[in-house]
mmCIF file of C-alpha atoms in Angstrom:
data_model
loop_
_atom_site.group_PDB
_atom_site.id
_atom_site.type_symbol
_atom_site.label_atom_id
_atom_site.label_comp_id
_atom_site.label_asym_id
_atom_site.label_seq_id
_atom_site.Cartn_x
_atom_site.Cartn_y
_atom_site.Cartn_z
ATOM 1 C CA UNK A 1 95.462 -8.588 56.212
ATOM 2 C CA UNK A 2 95.419 -5.444 54.136
ATOM 3 C CA UNK A 3 94.839 -7.438 50.998
ATOM 4 C CA UNK A 4 91.871 -9.141 52.588
ATOM 5 C CA UNK A 5 90.328 -5.803 53.489
ATOM 6 C CA UNK A 6 90.855 -4.588 49.956
ATOM 7 C CA UNK A 7 89.079 -7.622 48.513
ATOM 8 C CA UNK A 8 86.182 -7.184 50.905
ATOM 9 C CA UNK A 9 85.760 -3.551 49.840
ATOM 10 C CA UNK A 10 85.736 -4.509 46.192
ATOM 11 C CA UNK A 11 83.056 -7.108 46.849
ATOM 12 C CA UNK A 12 80.880 -4.654 48.737
ATOM 13 C CA UNK A 13 81.271 -2.124 45.925
ATOM 14 C CA UNK A 14 80.265 -4.720 43.355
ATOM 15 C CA UNK A 15 77.184 -5.618 45.344
ATOM 16 C CA UNK A 16 76.207 -1.965 45.612
ATOM 17 C CA UNK A 17 76.605 -1.456 41.857
ATOM 18 C CA UNK A 18 74.525 -4.547 41.117
ATOM 19 C CA UNK A 19 71.792 -3.354 43.442
ATOM 20 C CA UNK A 20 71.747 0.035 41.744
ATOM 21 C CA UNK A 21 71.499 -1.617 38.328
ATOM 22 C CA UNK A 22 68.575 -3.762 39.434
ATOM 23 C CA UNK A 23 66.783 -0.726 40.891
ATOM 24 C CA UNK A 24 67.362 1.198 37.673
ATOM 25 C CA UNK A 25 65.994 -1.652 35.531
ATOM 26 C CA UNK A 26 62.917 -1.920 37.759
ATOM 27 C CA UNK A 27 62.276 1.803 37.435
ATOM 28 C CA UNK A 28 62.658 1.610 33.643
ATOM 29 C CA UNK A 29 60.240 -1.320 33.418
ATOM 30 C CA UNK A 30 57.721 0.534 35.591
ATOM 31 C CA UNK A 31 58.051 3.624 33.409
ATOM 32 C CA UNK A 32 57.563 1.628 30.208
ATOM 33 C CA UNK A 33 54.518 -0.071 31.776
ATOM 34 C CA UNK A 34 53.076 3.309 32.611
ATOM 35 C CA UNK A 35 53.697 4.631 29.080
ATOM 36 C CA UNK A 36 51.980 1.609 27.438
ATOM 37 C CA UNK A 37 48.171 2.365 27.058
ATOM 38 C CA UNK A 38 45.780 0.112 28.902
ATOM 39 C CA UNK A 39 43.059 -1.832 27.053
ATOM 40 C CA UNK A 40 39.627 -0.130 27.283
ATOM 41 C CA UNK A 41 36.655 -2.410 28.039
ATOM 42 C CA UNK A 42 33.904 -2.092 25.393
ATOM 43 C CA UNK A 43 30.533 -3.746 24.888
ATOM 44 C CA UNK A 44 30.467 -5.997 21.832
ATOM 45 C CA UNK A 45 27.989 -7.928 19.771
ATOM 46 C CA UNK A 46 28.824 -10.923 17.594
ATOM 47 C CA UNK A 47 27.581 -10.334 14.049
ATOM 48 C CA UNK A 48 25.595 -13.124 12.440
ATOM 49 C CA UNK A 49 24.653 -13.237 8.760
ATOM 50 C CA UNK A 50 20.990 -14.031 8.252
ATOM 51 C CA UNK A 51 18.068 -13.813 5.856
ATOM 52 C CA UNK A 52 16.219 -10.594 6.575
ATOM 53 C CA UNK A 53 12.790 -9.632 5.324
ATOM 54 C CA UNK A 54 12.835 -6.123 3.902
ATOM 55 C CA UNK A 55 10.041 -3.974 5.291
ATOM 56 C CA UNK A 56 9.535 -0.400 4.105
ATOM 57 C CA UNK A 57 7.278 1.760 6.273
ATOM 58 C CA UNK A 58 5.376 4.409 4.333
ATOM 59 C CA UNK A 59 2.722 6.976 5.265
ATOM 60 C CA UNK A 60 -0.676 6.633 3.662
ATOM 61 C CA UNK A 61 -4.441 7.078 3.817
ATOM 62 C CA UNK A 62 -7.396 4.806 3.336
ATOM 63 C CA UNK A 63 -9.580 5.187 0.236
ATOM 64 C CA UNK A 64 -13.009 3.695 -0.449
ATOM 65 C CA UNK A 65 -12.951 0.664 -2.735
ATOM 66 C CA UNK A 66 -16.046 1.965 -4.538
ATOM 67 C CA UNK A 67 -18.137 5.072 -4.086
ATOM 68 C CA UNK A 68 -21.355 5.792 -5.980
ATOM 69 C CA UNK A 69 -23.435 8.962 -5.876
ATOM 70 C CA UNK A 70 -27.124 8.095 -6.393
ATOM 71 C CA UNK A 71 -28.975 10.500 -8.729
ATOM 72 C CA UNK A 72 -32.435 10.325 -10.358
ATOM 73 C CA UNK A 73 -32.737 9.595 -14.074
ATOM 74 C CA UNK A 74 -36.288 10.883 -14.479
ATOM 75 C CA UNK A 75 -38.204 13.911 -13.211
ATOM 76 C CA UNK A 76 -40.804 13.576 -10.513
ATOM 77 C CA UNK A 77 -41.864 13.755 -6.889
ATOM 78 C CA UNK A 78 -40.261 11.435 -4.308
ATOM 79 C CA UNK A 79 -43.076 9.236 -2.985
ATOM 80 C CA UNK A 80 -41.090 6.825 -0.762
ATOM 81 C CA UNK A 81 -37.693 6.395 0.857
ATOM 82 C CA UNK A 82 -37.016 2.712 1.521
ATOM 83 C CA UNK A 83 -33.751 2.501 3.455
ATOM 84 C CA UNK A 84 -32.269 3.307 6.845
ATOM 85 C CA UNK A 85 -29.579 5.948 6.793
ATOM 86 C CA UNK A 86 -26.138 4.555 7.605
ATOM 87 C CA UNK A 87 -27.213 0.949 7.011
ATOM 88 C CA UNK A 88 -25.687 -1.595 4.642
ATOM 89 C CA UNK A 89 -27.538 -1.927 1.330
ATOM 90 C CA UNK A 90 -27.254 -4.559 -1.384
ATOM 91 C CA UNK A 91 -26.808 -3.804 -5.067
ATOM 92 C CA UNK A 92 -30.253 -3.586 -6.694
ATOM 93 C CA UNK A 93 -32.044 -2.766 -3.439
ATOM 94 C CA UNK A 94 -34.823 -0.160 -3.797
ATOM 95 C CA UNK A 95 -33.887 3.190 -2.242
ATOM 96 C CA UNK A 96 -36.496 5.684 -3.507
ATOM 97 C CA UNK A 97 -39.804 5.581 -5.351
ATOM 98 C CA UNK A 98 -40.652 8.450 -7.733
ATOM 99 C CA UNK A 99 -44.268 9.115 -8.716
ATOM 100 C CA UNK A 100 -45.023 6.786 -11.651
ATOM 101 C CA UNK A 101 -48.364 8.175 -12.845
ATOM 102 C CA UNK A 102 -47.043 10.242 -15.758
ATOM 103 C CA UNK A 103 -44.675 7.516 -16.936
ATOM 104 C CA UNK A 104 -47.322 4.788 -16.732
ATOM 105 C CA UNK A 105 -49.550 6.928 -18.931
ATOM 106 C CA UNK A 106 -46.731 7.415 -21.422
ATOM 107 C CA UNK A 107 -46.178 3.658 -21.460
ATOM 108 C CA UNK A 108 -49.852 3.022 -22.165
ATOM 109 C CA UNK A 109 -49.805 5.568 -25.010
ATOM 110 C CA UNK A 110 -46.701 3.989 -26.516
ATOM 111 C CA UNK A 111 -48.212 0.516 -26.338
ATOM 112 C CA UNK A 112 -51.389 1.811 -28.069
ATOM 113 C CA UNK A 113 -49.327 3.395 -30.814
ATOM 114 C CA UNK A 114 -47.453 0.133 -31.271
ATOM 115 C CA UNK A 115 -50.738 -1.758 -31.641
ATOM 116 C CA UNK A 116 -51.921 0.773 -34.235
ATOM 117 C CA UNK A 117 -48.754 0.459 -36.300
ATOM 118 C CA UNK A 118 -48.926 -3.321 -36.139
ATOM 119 C CA UNK A 119 -52.455 -3.201 -37.552
ATOM 120 C CA UNK A 120 -51.274 -0.929 -40.359
ATOM 121 C CA UNK A 121 -48.419 -3.309 -41.101
ATOM 122 C CA UNK A 122 -50.827 -6.250 -41.220
ATOM 123 C CA UNK A 123 -53.033 -4.403 -43.747
ATOM 124 C CA UNK A 124 -50.126 -3.359 -45.996
ATOM 125 C CA UNK A 125 -48.742 -6.897 -45.941
ATOM 126 C CA UNK A 126 -52.051 -8.333 -47.122
ATOM 127 C CA UNK A 127 -52.282 -5.699 -49.867
ATOM 128 C CA UNK A 128 -48.767 -6.449 -51.069
ATOM 129 C CA UNK A 129 -49.530 -10.211 -51.225
ATOM 130 C CA UNK A 130 -52.771 -9.621 -53.189
ATOM 131 C CA UNK A 131 -51.041 -7.353 -55.725
ATOM 132 C CA UNK A 132 -48.235 -9.860 -56.092
ATOM 133 C CA UNK A 133 -50.590 -12.390 -57.677
ATOM 134 C CA UNK A 134 -52.513 -9.792 -59.689
ATOM 135 C CA UNK A 135 -49.448 -8.182 -61.244
ATOM 136 C CA UNK A 136 -48.600 -11.518 -62.856
ATOM 137 C CA UNK A 137 -51.867 -11.411 -64.807
ATOM 138 C CA UNK A 138 -51.485 -7.687 -65.431
ATOM 139 C CA UNK A 139 -54.667 -7.009 -63.458
ATOM 140 C CA UNK A 140 -52.762 -4.197 -61.675
ATOM 141 C CA UNK A 141 -49.879 -2.141 -62.900
ATOM 142 C CA UNK A 142 -46.339 -2.662 -61.726
ATOM 143 C CA UNK A 143 -46.371 0.850 -60.305
ATOM 144 C CA UNK A 144 -49.260 -0.070 -58.021
ATOM 145 C CA UNK A 145 -47.415 -3.196 -56.886
ATOM 146 C CA UNK A 146 -44.280 -1.151 -56.163
ATOM 147 C CA UNK A 147 -46.356 1.281 -54.095
ATOM 148 C CA UNK A 148 -47.710 -1.643 -52.059
ATOM 149 C CA UNK A 149 -44.194 -2.905 -51.364
ATOM 150 C CA UNK A 150 -43.138 0.575 -50.250
ATOM 151 C CA UNK A 151 -46.158 0.937 -47.998
ATOM 152 C CA UNK A 152 -45.377 -2.364 -46.318
ATOM 153 C CA UNK A 153 -41.739 -1.283 -45.689
ATOM 154 C CA UNK A 154 -42.906 2.004 -44.192
ATOM 155 C CA UNK A 155 -45.334 0.150 -41.950
ATOM 156 C CA UNK A 156 -42.526 -2.114 -40.695
ATOM 157 C CA UNK A 157 -40.397 0.954 -39.884
ATOM 158 C CA UNK A 158 -43.326 2.531 -38.051
ATOM 159 C CA UNK A 159 -43.760 -0.641 -35.974
ATOM 160 C CA UNK A 160 -40.057 -0.591 -35.050
ATOM 161 C CA UNK A 161 -40.265 3.077 -34.013
ATOM 162 C CA UNK A 162 -43.376 2.404 -31.933
ATOM 163 C CA UNK A 163 -41.665 -0.559 -30.265
ATOM 164 C CA UNK A 164 -38.704 1.691 -29.371
ATOM 165 C CA UNK A 165 -41.116 4.185 -27.833
ATOM 166 C CA UNK A 166 -42.606 1.406 -25.730
ATOM 167 C CA UNK A 167 -39.122 0.360 -24.574
ATOM 168 C CA UNK A 168 -38.260 3.963 -23.684
ATOM 169 C CA UNK A 169 -41.491 4.402 -21.751
ATOM 170 C CA UNK A 170 -40.918 1.111 -19.907
ATOM 171 C CA UNK A 171 -37.355 2.203 -19.007
ATOM 172 C CA UNK A 172 -38.677 5.485 -17.628
ATOM 173 C CA UNK A 173 -41.128 3.548 -15.485
ATOM 174 C CA UNK A 174 -38.279 1.404 -14.185
ATOM 175 C CA UNK A 175 -36.236 4.525 -13.453
ATOM 176 C CA UNK A 176 -38.967 5.720 -11.092
ATOM 177 C CA UNK A 177 -37.651 2.987 -8.785
ATOM 178 C CA UNK A 178 -34.209 4.242 -7.714
ATOM 179 C CA UNK A 179 -32.023 1.272 -6.744
ATOM 180 C CA UNK A 180 -28.556 0.886 -5.233
ATOM 181 C CA UNK A 181 -25.896 0.595 -7.986
ATOM 182 C CA UNK A 182 -23.399 -1.125 -5.638
ATOM 183 C CA UNK A 183 -23.396 -2.852 -2.262
ATOM 184 C CA UNK A 184 -22.044 -0.853 0.649
ATOM 185 C CA UNK A 185 -22.671 1.577 3.464
ATOM 186 C CA UNK A 186 -25.255 4.210 2.597
ATOM 187 C CA UNK A 187 -24.987 7.786 3.834
ATOM 188 C CA UNK A 188 -27.737 10.134 4.916
ATOM 189 C CA UNK A 189 -30.492 11.070 2.481
ATOM 190 C CA UNK A 190 -30.368 14.608 1.081
ATOM 191 C CA UNK A 191 -34.048 14.523 0.055
ATOM 192 C CA UNK A 192 -37.277 13.526 1.756
ATOM 193 C CA UNK A 193 -40.676 12.374 0.581
ATOM 194 C CA UNK A 194 -42.415 15.099 -1.426
ATOM 195 C CA UNK A 195 -39.221 16.589 -2.842
ATOM 196 C CA UNK A 196 -39.086 17.341 -6.567
ATOM 197 C CA UNK A 197 -36.117 15.795 -8.361
ATOM 198 C CA UNK A 198 -34.960 16.124 -11.950
ATOM 199 C CA UNK A 199 -33.150 13.810 -14.292
ATOM 200 C CA UNK A 200 -29.344 13.931 -14.043
ATOM 201 C CA UNK A 201 -29.340 16.682 -11.438
ATOM 202 C CA UNK A 202 -25.960 17.633 -9.956
ATOM 203 C CA UNK A 203 -27.030 17.081 -6.342
ATOM 204 C CA UNK A 204 -26.921 13.444 -5.261
ATOM 205 C CA UNK A 205 -29.852 11.894 -3.415
ATOM 206 C CA UNK A 206 -27.423 9.891 -1.272
ATOM 207 C CA UNK A 207 -24.036 8.187 -1.503
ATOM 208 C CA UNK A 208 -23.052 4.520 -1.164
ATOM 209 C CA UNK A 209 -19.523 3.562 -0.138
ATOM 210 C CA UNK A 210 -18.083 0.056 -0.361
ATOM 211 C CA UNK A 211 -15.719 -0.497 2.577
ATOM 212 C CA UNK A 212 -14.906 -4.196 2.230
ATOM 213 C CA UNK A 213 -12.373 -4.515 0.752
ATOM 214 C CA UNK A 214 -10.758 -1.082 1.117
ATOM 215 C CA UNK A 215 -7.833 0.637 -0.610
ATOM 216 C CA UNK A 216 -4.785 2.048 1.175
ATOM 217 C CA UNK A 217 -2.665 4.545 -0.765
ATOM 218 C CA UNK A 218 0.933 4.927 0.475
ATOM 219 C CA UNK A 219 3.825 6.954 -0.920
ATOM 220 C CA UNK A 220 7.446 5.964 -1.515
ATOM 221 C CA UNK A 221 10.435 7.786 -2.946
ATOM 222 C CA UNK A 222 10.585 7.119 -6.685
ATOM 223 C CA UNK A 223 14.316 6.318 -6.655
ATOM 224 C CA UNK A 224 13.878 3.854 -3.800
ATOM 225 C CA UNK A 225 11.157 1.973 -5.679
ATOM 226 C CA UNK A 226 13.404 1.706 -8.740
ATOM 227 C CA UNK A 227 16.223 0.206 -6.656
ATOM 228 C CA UNK A 228 13.871 -2.353 -5.133
ATOM 229 C CA UNK A 229 12.597 -3.415 -8.568
ATOM 230 C CA UNK A 230 16.148 -3.778 -9.911
ATOM 231 C CA UNK A 231 17.171 -5.837 -6.867
ATOM 232 C CA UNK A 232 14.198 -8.163 -7.390
ATOM 233 C CA UNK A 233 15.008 -8.556 -11.102
ATOM 234 C CA UNK A 234 18.685 -9.399 -10.583
ATOM 235 C CA UNK A 235 17.884 -11.824 -7.760
ATOM 236 C CA UNK A 236 19.531 -9.926 -4.913
ATOM 237 C CA UNK A 237 16.140 -9.652 -3.223
ATOM 238 C CA UNK A 238 14.077 -12.842 -3.205
ATOM 239 C CA UNK A 239 10.748 -14.046 -1.892
ATOM 240 C CA UNK A 240 8.490 -11.965 -4.159
ATOM 241 C CA UNK A 241 6.324 -14.483 -6.029
ATOM 242 C CA UNK A 242 4.618 -13.314 -9.212
ATOM 243 C CA UNK A 243 5.027 -9.715 -8.110
ATOM 244 C CA UNK A 244 2.782 -10.346 -5.074
ATOM 245 C CA UNK A 245 3.930 -8.074 -2.258
ATOM 246 C CA UNK A 246 2.275 -8.245 1.155
ATOM 247 C CA UNK A 247 1.518 -5.111 3.170
ATOM 248 C CA UNK A 248 0.891 -4.766 6.912
ATOM 249 C CA UNK A 249 -0.868 -1.757 8.375
ATOM 250 C CA UNK A 250 -0.558 0.370 11.515
ATOM 251 C CA UNK A 251 -3.401 2.754 12.360
ATOM 252 C CA UNK A 252 -1.959 6.143 13.331
ATOM 253 C CA UNK A 253 -4.815 7.050 15.678
ATOM 254 C CA UNK A 254 -4.180 4.059 17.958
ATOM 255 C CA UNK A 255 -0.694 2.861 16.998
ATOM 256 C CA UNK A 256 -2.092 -0.679 16.815
ATOM 257 C CA UNK A 257 -1.313 -3.036 13.943
ATOM 258 C CA UNK A 258 -4.337 -3.872 11.782
ATOM 259 C CA UNK A 259 -5.128 -7.607 12.129
ATOM 260 C CA UNK A 260 -5.435 -8.280 8.379
ATOM 261 C CA UNK A 261 -2.676 -8.096 5.766
ATOM 262 C CA UNK A 262 -3.175 -6.621 2.326
ATOM 263 C CA UNK A 263 -1.628 -7.016 -1.097
ATOM 264 C CA UNK A 264 0.069 -4.362 -3.173
ATOM 265 C CA UNK A 265 -2.103 -3.893 -6.249
ATOM 266 C CA UNK A 266 -0.298 -1.346 -8.427
ATOM 267 C CA UNK A 267 1.961 1.691 -8.454
ATOM 268 C CA UNK A 268 1.450 4.929 -10.328
ATOM 269 C CA UNK A 269 3.196 5.358 -13.669
ATOM 270 C CA UNK A 270 4.533 8.812 -12.829
ATOM 271 C CA UNK A 271 6.495 10.440 -10.005
ATOM 272 C CA UNK A 272 5.082 13.493 -8.255
ATOM 273 C CA UNK A 273 7.109 16.443 -9.518
ATOM 274 C CA UNK A 274 6.781 18.353 -6.241
ATOM 275 C CA UNK A 275 7.589 15.640 -3.695
ATOM 276 C CA UNK A 276 9.543 13.146 -5.826
ATOM 277 C CA UNK A 277 7.362 10.314 -4.505
ATOM 278 C CA UNK A 278 5.230 7.699 -6.207
ATOM 279 C CA UNK A 279 1.875 6.377 -5.040
ATOM 280 C CA UNK A 280 1.405 2.682 -4.273
ATOM 281 C CA UNK A 281 -2.076 1.226 -3.798
ATOM 282 C CA UNK A 282 -2.776 -1.813 -1.641
ATOM 283 C CA UNK A 283 -6.087 -3.575 -1.071
ATOM 284 C CA UNK A 284 -7.076 -4.816 2.404
ATOM 285 C CA UNK A 285 -9.977 -6.915 3.654
ATOM 286 C CA UNK A 286 -12.188 -4.906 5.991
ATOM 287 C CA UNK A 287 -14.872 -7.313 7.217
ATOM 288 C CA UNK A 288 -15.492 -5.488 10.505
ATOM 289 C CA UNK A 289 -15.526 -1.983 9.032
ATOM 290 C CA UNK A 290 -12.611 -0.865 11.236
ATOM 291 C CA UNK A 291 -11.003 1.106 8.410
ATOM 292 C CA UNK A 292 -12.915 4.141 7.175
ATOM 293 C CA UNK A 293 -12.038 6.297 4.142
ATOM 294 C CA UNK A 294 -9.653 9.150 4.925
ATOM 295 C CA UNK A 295 -7.879 7.575 7.925
ATOM 296 C CA UNK A 296 -4.130 8.159 8.304
ATOM 297 C CA UNK A 297 -2.157 4.915 8.425
ATOM 298 C CA UNK A 298 1.373 3.583 8.020
ATOM 299 C CA UNK A 299 1.853 0.811 5.521
ATOM 300 C CA UNK A 300 4.636 -1.699 6.089
ATOM 301 C CA UNK A 301 5.392 -3.006 2.608
ATOM 302 C CA UNK A 302 7.179 -6.365 2.645
ATOM 303 C CA UNK A 303 9.538 -6.126 -0.292
ATOM 304 C CA UNK A 304 11.080 -9.589 -0.315
ATOM 305 C CA UNK A 305 14.026 -11.128 1.553
ATOM 306 C CA UNK A 306 17.741 -10.376 1.559
ATOM 307 C CA UNK A 307 20.242 -13.211 2.173
ATOM 308 C CA UNK A 308 23.542 -12.749 3.998
ATOM 309 C CA UNK A 309 22.626 -9.446 5.636
ATOM 310 C CA UNK A 310 23.268 -8.205 9.184
ATOM 311 C CA UNK A 311 21.131 -6.415 11.747
ATOM 312 C CA UNK A 312 23.361 -3.722 13.268
ATOM 313 C CA UNK A 313 22.162 -1.543 16.173
ATOM 314 C CA UNK A 314 21.761 2.043 15.024
ATOM 315 C CA UNK A 315 23.775 3.331 17.997
ATOM 316 C CA UNK A 316 26.809 1.410 16.703
ATOM 317 C CA UNK A 317 26.791 3.139 13.299
ATOM 318 C CA UNK A 318 28.509 6.500 12.787
ATOM 319 C CA UNK A 319 28.617 8.799 9.787
ATOM 320 C CA UNK A 320 31.256 11.037 8.303
ATOM 321 C CA UNK A 321 30.524 14.560 7.033
ATOM 322 C CA UNK A 322 30.076 13.168 3.505
ATOM 323 C CA UNK A 323 27.367 10.812 4.764
ATOM 324 C CA UNK A 324 29.277 7.525 4.503
ATOM 325 C CA UNK A 325 28.538 5.106 7.343
ATOM 326 C CA UNK A 326 31.112 3.164 9.362
ATOM 327 C CA UNK A 327 31.352 0.976 12.451
ATOM 328 C CA UNK A 328 34.054 -0.128 14.908
ATOM 329 C CA UNK A 329 35.007 -3.794 15.185
ATOM 330 C CA UNK A 330 37.769 -5.610 17.076
ATOM 331 C CA UNK A 331 40.757 -7.095 15.261
ATOM 332 C CA UNK A 332 43.807 -8.498 17.145
ATOM 333 C CA UNK A 333 42.620 -6.762 20.311
ATOM 334 C CA UNK A 334 42.458 -3.340 18.671
ATOM 335 C CA UNK A 335 39.765 -1.095 17.226
ATOM 336 C CA UNK A 336 39.224 -1.414 13.468
ATOM 337 C CA UNK A 337 37.097 1.071 11.484
ATOM 338 C CA UNK A 338 35.005 -0.426 8.669
ATOM 339 C CA UNK A 339 32.785 1.254 6.081
ATOM 340 C CA UNK A 340 29.358 -0.363 5.760
ATOM 341 C CA UNK A 341 26.574 -0.357 3.188
ATOM 342 C CA UNK A 342 23.109 0.249 4.679
ATOM 343 C CA UNK A 343 19.997 -1.088 2.954
ATOM 344 C CA UNK A 344 17.290 0.291 5.255
ATOM 345 C CA UNK A 345 16.286 0.703 8.892
ATOM 346 C CA UNK A 346 14.234 -1.793 10.877
ATOM 347 C CA UNK A 347 13.176 -0.668 14.314
ATOM 348 C CA UNK A 348 16.336 0.198 16.272
ATOM 349 C CA UNK A 349 18.617 -1.578 13.767
ATOM 350 C CA UNK A 350 20.159 -0.922 10.376
ATOM 351 C CA UNK A 351 20.086 -3.641 7.725
ATOM 352 C CA UNK A 352 23.741 -3.822 6.570
ATOM 353 C CA UNK A 353 24.570 -5.652 3.348
ATOM 354 C CA UNK A 354 28.324 -5.028 2.968
ATOM 355 C CA UNK A 355 31.404 -4.040 4.999
ATOM 356 C CA UNK A 356 31.300 -6.581 7.830
ATOM 357 C CA UNK A 357 31.555 -10.358 7.977
ATOM 358 C CA UNK A 358 29.991 -13.195 9.903
ATOM 359 C CA UNK A 359 31.371 -13.721 13.425
ATOM 360 C CA UNK A 360 33.006 -10.306 13.789
ATOM 361 C CA UNK A 361 32.924 -8.532 17.147
ATOM 362 C CA UNK A 362 30.994 -5.286 16.678
ATOM 363 C CA UNK A 363 31.564 -2.550 19.249
ATOM 364 C CA UNK A 364 28.200 -1.216 20.440
ATOM 365 C CA UNK A 365 29.042 0.370 23.820
ATOM 366 C CA UNK A 366 31.915 2.655 24.825
ATOM 367 C CA UNK A 367 32.432 4.069 21.330
ATOM 368 C CA UNK A 368 33.068 7.579 22.696
ATOM 369 C CA UNK A 369 36.158 6.387 24.614
ATOM 370 C CA UNK A 370 38.000 4.708 21.741
ATOM 371 C CA UNK A 371 39.594 5.422 18.374
ATOM 372 C CA UNK A 372 40.917 3.258 15.521
ATOM 373 C CA UNK A 373 44.003 1.297 16.631
ATOM 374 C CA UNK A 374 43.294 1.620 20.355
ATOM 375 C CA UNK A 375 43.589 -1.586 22.423
ATOM 376 C CA UNK A 376 40.263 -2.789 23.788
ATOM 377 C CA UNK A 377 38.833 -5.632 25.814
ATOM 378 C CA UNK A 378 35.655 -7.194 24.468
ATOM 379 C CA UNK A 379 32.726 -7.560 26.845
ATOM 380 C CA UNK A 380 29.655 -9.174 25.264
ATOM 381 C CA UNK A 381 26.656 -6.894 25.724
ATOM 382 C CA UNK A 382 24.625 -9.560 27.544
ATOM 383 C CA UNK A 383 27.425 -10.229 30.067
ATOM 384 C CA UNK A 384 28.130 -6.541 30.489
ATOM 385 C CA UNK A 385 24.459 -5.810 31.205
ATOM 386 C CA UNK A 386 24.294 -8.725 33.664
ATOM 387 C CA UNK A 387 27.423 -7.465 35.415
ATOM 388 C CA UNK A 388 26.003 -3.940 35.685
ATOM 389 C CA UNK A 389 22.770 -5.308 37.124
ATOM 390 C CA UNK A 390 24.675 -7.390 39.675
ATOM 391 C CA UNK A 391 26.817 -4.416 40.613
ATOM 392 C CA UNK A 392 23.755 -2.203 41.111
ATOM 393 C CA UNK A 393 22.082 -4.917 43.193
ATOM 394 C CA UNK A 394 25.094 -5.304 45.473
ATOM 395 C CA UNK A 395 25.386 -1.512 45.841
ATOM 396 C CA UNK A 396 21.818 -1.274 47.038
#
């Protein structure tokens, strides 16, 4: 009986020890579970390599395609003004009429002088021909014949000089009609009928500006332009045919994109020593006269296409004190830091050319709560936004 009681006590003791061991193991497992960090949910975006058109936005101003100041080329009194201020005029259209009386008289005098010299030439020519036959029979001396030849040559020179005077007088008469040198929009007239004007005066009578097409001058950093040219030459940037680069335009005053695209025409051969920038000139069609000289604009220069690049949201890119850029991606459920190479900005994105690969999960939300090596749970941005919207809807 005593032995049976002893065995029962041993069994109860064994059960109590086993229960204690199980409780201890459970507590240890709970403690280890508490010490292990939990995965942080983060918003992610799947990177996709694509062909991206490079667009560089640059400040600029519009410049008239042509601008001509109209000045008189002869002296005289303005008799007529034959245009409407602010209207469009064609090249060759009459603008002013200067009094022609003096110049018509000079033309008549020059024509009379020309007729006189022609008569003299006719007489000397006849004399030279007569002496030419007489000198053979020694009826006149050779000296006399030589004098006749000389007189004829002088008469020819006099005729040429008189003809030049006629041409000059005729030109002066033509200059009394002041015409438009180019087609374009004409400004106000600075003189009226009855005003005295002089040849080649410094004050312009009026100004004509050609607005269609129109130039747009933009500025770009000189070093940036050099990199773009090198990338085009080595084939990294493609899509630029025969150096033809298209330019879009945004008008600063309204923020609206101009409906017509232009073409980059040339770049300056020197860099501004003060600003370190270089001027680029584009030409735009301006059929409706929307663009006026002196307007502030932003030119979007399309500098070819880049293959295998990524559009990365700017909020996902961080920078170190030395300026190097990096992003967070997910690898094996943990945060991975990767250095990236940025080509340029486009809207709210950076164009990234190196550092990430196709199909990677880029962390775009929750960056402040994580660090490299931390466990995370990926939540695609679209799903995360939909979930937040649903949660807000149910809360309301």
